[in-house]
C-alpha cells in the first residue's frame, strides 16, 4: 500500500493469521481479547457473555446477565461481569463458576478494574473510592478514599504491592500497600490507561495526547514514548517478555514497543476509520495480537515479524555502541 501523504510504503502479509473475521461472530457485540487456551475473545451484549475462538466461533455462552462491562485477568483464567444494578461478579473462565460478588460498583469502563493474577481485584466504587477485593476470601476493603476528580484508570502491580489511580486533570495517586503510603506525583496530563511494567522498576500512563509517560516508584518521570496521535485507551504488558508493551489508541492504531530499545517496533491500523478500533491485547503466550472493532470485527495478527525487527534493531544498537566504544590503552 503506497501512501502519497507521507511518501511511505507499507507491505502487509495476507495470510490466515492476519485476516479479519468480520461477520463471523454470532452477534454484533463488544469483545475483549482473552489469553485463554481454547478461547480468544470474550464478547458480550445486553443479553449475556460468550467466549469466541479466533475465527469468531462460539465456545460457550452465559445468558441472562445483562452486562455493562466485562474484563478478564492477564492469564485469562478469570473474568468479571459488571451489570446494570452495579453488582460485580467474578467467574472462572474454564467452568464459569462464581468466585466472588460485590455490589455498589461504579458503572465504568474496563480501565477502572485491575486484577492481580487470581488473588486480588481493584475497582472503583460508587462513591469513587478505590477498593480491593480479595478473591481468595471474599474480603473487600477501601484502598484509597474518594477521588477529588473522576477516576479514569486503576492498576495493581503483579505482586499486589502497588496501586495507581489516574484521575481527570492529570491527578495521580500511587499507593504503597505494604506501608499505606500514598504518593501524589506531579501530573502532566490526564491518563486514561495505566499499567505496571514487567521490569518491576517503572509504571506507565497512557495520556490523552497519545504519549506513554513512564515513572519510577518515587513518581519521577523516567521517559516518554511518542507515536500515537490521540488518546491512549489501553496499555498491555507482554505476558512473558518484560521488554514488550502494547498500546492502542483512539487514533485507530495498535503499537508494539520495545522498552529496552525505547522505541516502537510495530504499528498497524487494523480497521477502517480511527473510531473503528475498540481494544487490543495479547493471545496465549504473547506471540499474537488480538484486536476488536467497534462493529464486532475480530482480528488476530502474528508478531513474528516484529521479533525479527527487534533482533535487527538490537544488533544495530550493539554495533553502534561497539563502534564508538572507547579504546583501552595503558598510556595516561
Short mmCIF file of C-alpha atoms in Angstrom, two decimals:
data_model
loop_
_atom_site.label_atom_id
_atom_site.label_comp_id
_atom_site.label_asym_id
_atom_site.label_seq_id
_atom_site.Cartn_x
_atom_site.Cartn_y
_atom_site.Cartn_z
CA UNK A 1 0.00 0.00 0.00
CA UNK A 2 1.62 3.25 -1.10
CA UNK A 3 0.67 6.48 0.64
CA UNK A 4 1.27 9.77 -1.13
CA UNK A 5 0.65 11.74 2.07
CA UNK A 6 3.84 10.71 3.88
CA UNK A 7 5.65 9.11 0.96
CA UNK A 8 5.80 5.72 2.66
CA UNK A 9 5.12 2.19 1.52
CA UNK A 10 3.55 -0.43 3.79
CA UNK A 11 3.78 -4.13 2.95
CA UNK A 12 1.18 -6.37 4.58
CA UNK A 13 1.35 -10.12 4.79
CA UNK A 14 -2.09 -11.50 3.90
CA UNK A 15 -2.47 -14.90 5.48
CA UNK A 16 -4.51 -16.97 7.92
CA UNK A 17 -3.04 -15.19 10.96
CA UNK A 18 -3.68 -11.70 9.62
CA UNK A 19 -7.25 -11.87 8.39
CA UNK A 20 -10.23 -10.08 9.88
CA UNK A 21 -13.08 -12.34 10.92
CA UNK A 22 -15.69 -9.63 10.36
CA UNK A 23 -19.15 -11.11 10.08
CA UNK A 24 -18.24 -14.48 11.57
CA UNK A 25 -19.07 -13.57 15.17
CA UNK A 26 -22.56 -14.79 16.11
CA UNK A 27 -23.59 -11.37 17.47
CA UNK A 28 -22.58 -7.77 16.91
CA UNK A 29 -21.17 -7.16 20.34
CA UNK A 30 -18.40 -5.67 22.40
CA UNK A 31 -15.47 -8.06 22.88
CA UNK A 32 -12.23 -8.29 24.84
CA UNK A 33 -9.11 -10.28 23.92
CA UNK A 34 -8.79 -13.34 26.14
CA UNK A 35 -5.43 -15.03 26.74
CA UNK A 36 -7.05 -18.43 27.14
CA UNK A 37 -6.18 -21.85 25.81
CA UNK A 38 -9.44 -22.55 23.95
CA UNK A 39 -10.98 -19.09 23.66
CA UNK A 40 -9.56 -15.92 22.14
CA UNK A 41 -12.28 -13.34 22.85
CA UNK A 42 -14.92 -12.61 25.47
CA UNK A 43 -17.88 -10.98 23.76
CA UNK A 44 -20.97 -9.51 25.37
CA UNK A 45 -24.10 -7.54 24.63
CA UNK A 46 -27.12 -6.67 26.77
CA UNK A 47 -28.20 -10.32 26.92
CA UNK A 48 -25.11 -12.15 28.14
CA UNK A 49 -21.49 -13.18 27.74
CA UNK A 50 -19.98 -15.63 25.30
CA UNK A 51 -16.49 -16.90 24.53
CA UNK A 52 -15.29 -16.97 20.92
CA UNK A 53 -12.40 -18.68 19.23
CA UNK A 54 -10.05 -16.84 16.86
CA UNK A 55 -12.45 -17.26 13.93
CA UNK A 56 -15.44 -15.93 15.83
CA UNK A 57 -16.91 -19.34 16.56
CA UNK A 58 -18.90 -19.73 19.75
CA UNK A 59 -17.20 -21.75 22.52
CA UNK A 60 -19.64 -21.20 25.40
CA UNK A 61 -22.45 -18.83 26.40
CA UNK A 62 -23.70 -17.32 29.67
CA UNK A 63 -27.15 -15.80 29.13
CA UNK A 64 -29.26 -13.53 31.29
CA UNK A 65 -26.51 -11.40 32.88
CA UNK A 66 -27.21 -8.06 31.13
CA UNK A 67 -23.56 -6.94 31.46
CA UNK A 68 -22.31 -3.36 31.18
CA UNK A 69 -18.59 -4.19 31.35
CA UNK A 70 -16.58 -7.40 31.04
CA UNK A 71 -12.88 -7.65 31.95
CA UNK A 72 -10.56 -10.68 32.17
CA UNK A 73 -7.32 -11.10 34.10
CA UNK A 74 -3.97 -11.33 32.36
CA UNK A 75 -3.84 -15.11 32.45
CA UNK A 76 -7.35 -15.48 31.03
CA UNK A 77 -8.37 -17.69 33.95
CA UNK A 78 -10.87 -15.23 35.49
CA UNK A 79 -13.27 -12.63 34.19
CA UNK A 80 -15.59 -10.13 35.83
CA UNK A 81 -19.03 -9.01 34.77
CA UNK A 82 -20.42 -5.64 35.90
CA UNK A 83 -24.20 -5.45 35.49
CA UNK A 84 -26.58 -2.51 35.33
CA UNK A 85 -27.54 -2.96 39.01
CA UNK A 86 -23.90 -2.12 39.94
CA UNK A 87 -23.11 -5.67 41.00
CA UNK A 88 -19.76 -7.14 40.02
CA UNK A 89 -19.37 -10.91 39.73
CA UNK A 90 -16.07 -12.72 39.15
CA UNK A 91 -16.14 -16.09 37.37
CA UNK A 92 -13.65 -18.77 36.42
CA UNK A 93 -13.26 -18.96 32.67
CA UNK A 94 -12.97 -22.74 32.38
CA UNK A 95 -16.20 -23.73 34.14
CA UNK A 96 -17.91 -20.31 34.69
CA UNK A 97 -18.14 -20.95 38.44
CA UNK A 98 -18.71 -17.90 40.65
CA UNK A 99 -15.62 -16.77 42.60
CA UNK A 100 -16.80 -13.56 44.29
CA UNK A 101 -19.56 -10.96 44.15
CA UNK A 102 -19.85 -7.38 45.46
CA UNK A 103 -22.29 -4.50 45.00
CA UNK A 104 -22.02 -0.73 44.89
CA UNK A 105 -19.59 -0.65 41.97
CA UNK A 106 -19.37 2.43 39.78
CA UNK A 107 -20.52 1.91 36.19
CA UNK A 108 -17.24 2.37 34.34
CA UNK A 109 -15.10 1.12 31.50
CA UNK A 110 -12.55 -1.71 31.65
CA UNK A 111 -9.65 0.54 32.71
CA UNK A 112 -11.33 1.06 36.09
CA UNK A 113 -10.73 -2.60 37.02
CA UNK A 114 -7.42 -4.36 37.56
CA UNK A 115 -6.61 -7.94 38.52
CA UNK A 116 -3.56 -9.10 40.46
CA UNK A 117 -3.43 -12.58 38.98
CA UNK A 118 -6.04 -14.74 40.69
CA UNK A 119 -5.59 -13.12 44.10
CA UNK A 120 -6.97 -9.57 44.15
CA UNK A 121 -9.11 -7.19 42.14
CA UNK A 122 -9.03 -3.39 42.34
CA UNK A 123 -12.12 -1.47 41.28
CA UNK A 124 -13.82 1.92 41.57
CA UNK A 125 -16.76 2.02 43.98
CA UNK A 126 -19.90 4.08 43.51
CA UNK A 127 -18.56 6.85 45.80
CA UNK A 128 -15.39 6.98 43.60
CA UNK A 129 -13.20 5.38 46.24
CA UNK A 130 -10.78 2.62 45.17
CA UNK A 131 -11.49 -0.75 46.75
CA UNK A 132 -9.65 -4.07 46.62
CA UNK A 133 -11.47 -7.38 46.65
CA UNK A 134 -9.57 -10.44 47.94
CA UNK A 135 -10.61 -13.20 45.53
CA UNK A 136 -9.50 -15.95 47.91
CA UNK A 137 -11.55 -14.88 50.93
CA UNK A 138 -14.15 -12.50 49.50
CA UNK A 139 -12.98 -9.71 51.83
CA UNK A 140 -13.47 -6.21 50.47
CA UNK A 141 -11.64 -3.12 51.78
CA UNK A 142 -11.03 0.50 50.85
CA UNK A 143 -7.56 1.17 49.47
CA UNK A 144 -7.92 4.86 48.54
CA UNK A 145 -10.60 7.35 49.67
CA UNK A 146 -12.92 9.02 47.13
CA UNK A 147 -11.09 10.90 44.41
CA UNK A 148 -11.21 14.66 44.03
CA UNK A 149 -11.87 14.19 40.33
CA UNK A 150 -13.33 11.29 38.36
CA UNK A 151 -11.11 8.20 38.40
CA UNK A 152 -10.35 7.05 34.85
CA UNK A 153 -7.92 4.19 35.41
CA UNK A 154 -6.65 1.90 38.18
CA UNK A 155 -3.82 -0.64 38.08
CA UNK A 156 -2.42 -3.19 40.52
CA UNK A 157 1.20 -4.32 40.25
CA UNK A 158 1.88 -8.00 39.62
CA UNK A 159 2.88 -8.56 43.25
CA UNK A 160 -0.07 -6.57 44.58
CA UNK A 161 2.12 -4.10 46.46
CA UNK A 162 1.47 -1.00 44.35
CA UNK A 163 -1.77 0.59 43.23
CA UNK A 164 -2.03 3.55 40.89
CA UNK A 165 -5.18 5.60 40.25
CA UNK A 166 -5.39 8.20 37.47
CA UNK A 167 -7.94 11.00 37.71
CA UNK A 168 -9.02 13.84 35.49
CA UNK A 169 -6.86 16.95 35.15
CA UNK A 170 -3.68 14.89 35.46
CA UNK A 171 -4.13 13.90 39.10
CA UNK A 172 -2.41 10.64 40.05
CA UNK A 173 -2.26 8.70 43.32
CA UNK A 174 0.29 5.95 43.91
CA UNK A 175 -0.31 3.70 46.93
CA UNK A 176 2.33 1.51 48.55
CA UNK A 177 0.09 -1.12 50.14
CA UNK A 178 2.93 -2.50 52.28
CA UNK A 179 3.26 0.78 54.19
CA UNK A 180 0.00 2.57 53.43
CA UNK A 181 1.96 5.49 51.98
CA UNK A 182 0.21 7.48 49.24
CA UNK A 183 2.33 9.48 46.82
CA UNK A 184 0.87 12.10 44.53
CA UNK A 185 3.23 12.53 41.58
CA UNK A 186 3.00 15.80 39.73
CA UNK A 187 0.54 15.34 36.90
CA UNK A 188 1.48 16.18 33.34
CA UNK A 189 -1.70 15.30 31.50
CA UNK A 190 -4.79 13.20 32.11
CA UNK A 191 -4.12 9.47 31.96
CA UNK A 192 -6.85 7.26 30.51
CA UNK A 193 -4.89 3.99 30.82
CA UNK A 194 -2.14 2.72 33.10
CA UNK A 195 -0.08 -0.39 33.79
CA UNK A 196 2.89 -1.65 35.77
CA UNK A 197 5.78 -2.61 33.56
CA UNK A 198 7.05 -6.15 33.98
CA UNK A 199 10.63 -4.95 34.64
CA UNK A 200 9.47 -4.02 38.15
CA UNK A 201 11.04 -0.56 38.19
CA UNK A 202 8.53 1.52 36.24
CA UNK A 203 4.86 2.12 35.71
CA UNK A 204 3.30 3.83 32.74
CA UNK A 205 0.37 6.12 31.98
CA UNK A 206 -1.20 6.46 28.54
CA UNK A 207 -2.42 10.05 28.33
CA UNK A 208 -4.93 11.99 26.28
CA UNK A 209 -2.27 13.33 23.92
CA UNK A 210 -1.17 9.85 22.86
CA UNK A 211 2.04 9.72 24.92
CA UNK A 212 3.27 6.85 27.09
CA UNK A 213 4.68 8.50 30.23
CA UNK A 214 6.89 6.24 32.36
CA UNK A 215 7.54 6.92 36.05
CA UNK A 216 9.60 5.29 38.76
CA UNK A 217 8.25 4.46 42.21
CA UNK A 218 9.21 7.88 43.51
CA UNK A 219 6.81 9.34 40.98
CA UNK A 220 9.51 10.92 38.79
CA UNK A 221 9.18 10.75 35.00
CA UNK A 222 11.85 8.45 33.58
CA UNK A 223 10.99 8.71 29.88
CA UNK A 224 8.21 9.43 27.42
CA UNK A 225 7.47 7.43 24.26
CA UNK A 226 5.54 9.15 21.48
CA UNK A 227 3.80 7.62 18.49
CA UNK A 228 0.03 7.81 18.89
CA UNK A 229 -1.75 10.96 17.77
CA UNK A 230 -4.80 10.72 20.07
CA UNK A 231 -5.89 9.46 23.50
CA UNK A 232 -4.41 6.10 24.53
CA UNK A 233 -7.24 3.77 25.50
CA UNK A 234 -5.21 0.77 26.68
CA UNK A 235 -1.73 -0.29 27.81
CA UNK A 236 -0.99 -4.03 27.96
CA UNK A 237 2.34 -5.51 29.17
CA UNK A 238 3.52 -8.63 27.36
CA UNK A 239 2.68 -11.80 29.34
CA UNK A 240 6.21 -13.24 29.21
CA UNK A 241 8.65 -10.62 27.86
CA UNK A 242 9.24 -7.68 30.27
CA UNK A 243 10.66 -5.58 27.44
CA UNK A 244 7.50 -5.62 25.31
CA UNK A 245 4.46 -3.37 25.75
CA UNK A 246 1.33 -2.97 23.63
CA UNK A 247 -0.81 0.16 23.39
CA UNK A 248 -3.93 1.06 21.44
CA UNK A 249 -5.39 4.46 20.83
CA UNK A 250 -8.38 6.48 19.73
CA UNK A 251 -6.40 7.23 16.57
CA UNK A 252 -7.23 3.66 15.48
CA UNK A 253 -3.70 2.28 15.74
CA UNK A 254 -2.16 -0.58 17.71
CA UNK A 255 1.52 -0.19 18.55
CA UNK A 256 4.12 -2.55 19.96
CA UNK A 257 7.01 -1.06 21.95
CA UNK A 258 10.39 -2.46 22.97
CA UNK A 259 11.33 -0.84 26.27
CA UNK A 260 15.00 -1.79 26.11
CA UNK A 261 15.35 -0.08 22.74
CA UNK A 262 12.99 2.70 23.80
CA UNK A 263 11.14 2.71 20.51
CA UNK A 264 8.17 1.43 18.56
CA UNK A 265 8.73 -1.85 16.70
CA UNK A 266 5.30 -2.43 15.15
CA UNK A 267 2.38 -0.19 14.24
CA UNK A 268 -0.82 -1.11 12.46
CA UNK A 269 -4.33 0.17 11.93
CA UNK A 270 -6.44 -3.00 11.68
CA UNK A 271 -9.83 -1.45 10.90
CA UNK A 272 -11.05 1.32 8.62
CA UNK A 273 -11.52 4.62 10.44
CA UNK A 274 -9.95 5.95 13.63
CA UNK A 275 -13.05 5.21 15.71
CA UNK A 276 -13.31 1.61 14.49
CA UNK A 277 -10.77 0.15 16.95
CA UNK A 278 -12.25 -0.75 20.32
CA UNK A 279 -9.49 -2.69 22.10
CA UNK A 280 -6.46 -4.95 21.66
CA UNK A 281 -4.40 -7.42 23.67
CA UNK A 282 -2.15 -10.47 23.56
CA UNK A 283 -3.22 -14.04 22.97
CA UNK A 284 -1.67 -17.12 24.55
CA UNK A 285 1.99 -16.61 25.39
CA UNK A 286 2.08 -13.29 23.58
CA UNK A 287 3.04 -14.42 20.09
CA UNK A 288 -0.15 -12.95 18.62
CA UNK A 289 -2.15 -9.75 19.00
CA UNK A 290 -5.95 -9.82 19.12
CA UNK A 291 -7.94 -6.76 18.05
CA UNK A 292 -11.62 -5.87 18.22
CA UNK A 293 -13.52 -3.40 16.04
CA UNK A 294 -16.50 -1.29 17.02
CA UNK A 295 -18.84 -3.20 14.70
CA UNK A 296 -17.92 -6.62 16.06
CA UNK A 297 -14.93 -7.29 13.81
CA UNK A 298 -12.36 -9.65 15.28
CA UNK A 299 -8.78 -9.89 14.02
CA UNK A 300 -5.57 -11.60 15.09
CA UNK A 301 -2.04 -10.90 13.94
CA UNK A 302 1.20 -12.83 14.44
CA UNK A 303 4.08 -10.69 15.72
CA UNK A 304 6.82 -12.96 14.41
CA UNK A 305 7.92 -10.23 12.00
CA UNK A 306 8.19 -7.83 14.94
CA UNK A 307 10.55 -10.28 16.66
CA UNK A 308 12.81 -10.19 13.60
CA UNK A 309 12.70 -6.37 13.58
CA UNK A 310 13.63 -6.24 17.26
CA UNK A 311 16.60 -8.54 16.66
CA UNK A 312 17.82 -6.35 13.79
CA UNK A 313 17.46 -3.20 15.90
CA UNK A 314 19.32 -4.77 18.81
CA UNK A 315 22.15 -5.88 16.51
CA UNK A 316 22.37 -2.38 15.03
CA UNK A 317 22.46 -0.84 18.51
CA UNK A 318 25.22 -3.20 19.67
CA UNK A 319 27.20 -2.42 16.52
CA UNK A 320 26.78 1.31 17.09
CA UNK A 321 27.91 1.06 20.72
CA UNK A 322 30.89 -1.08 19.73
CA UNK A 323 31.91 1.38 17.02
CA UNK A 324 32.00 4.33 19.42
CA UNK A 325 33.28 2.46 22.49
CA UNK A 326 36.48 3.93 24.00
CA UNK A 327 39.71 2.06 23.28
CA UNK A 328 41.57 0.78 26.33
CA UNK A 329 45.23 1.89 26.34
CA UNK A 330 47.92 1.80 29.01
CA UNK A 331 49.24 5.31 28.39
CA UNK A 332 47.84 8.15 30.56
#
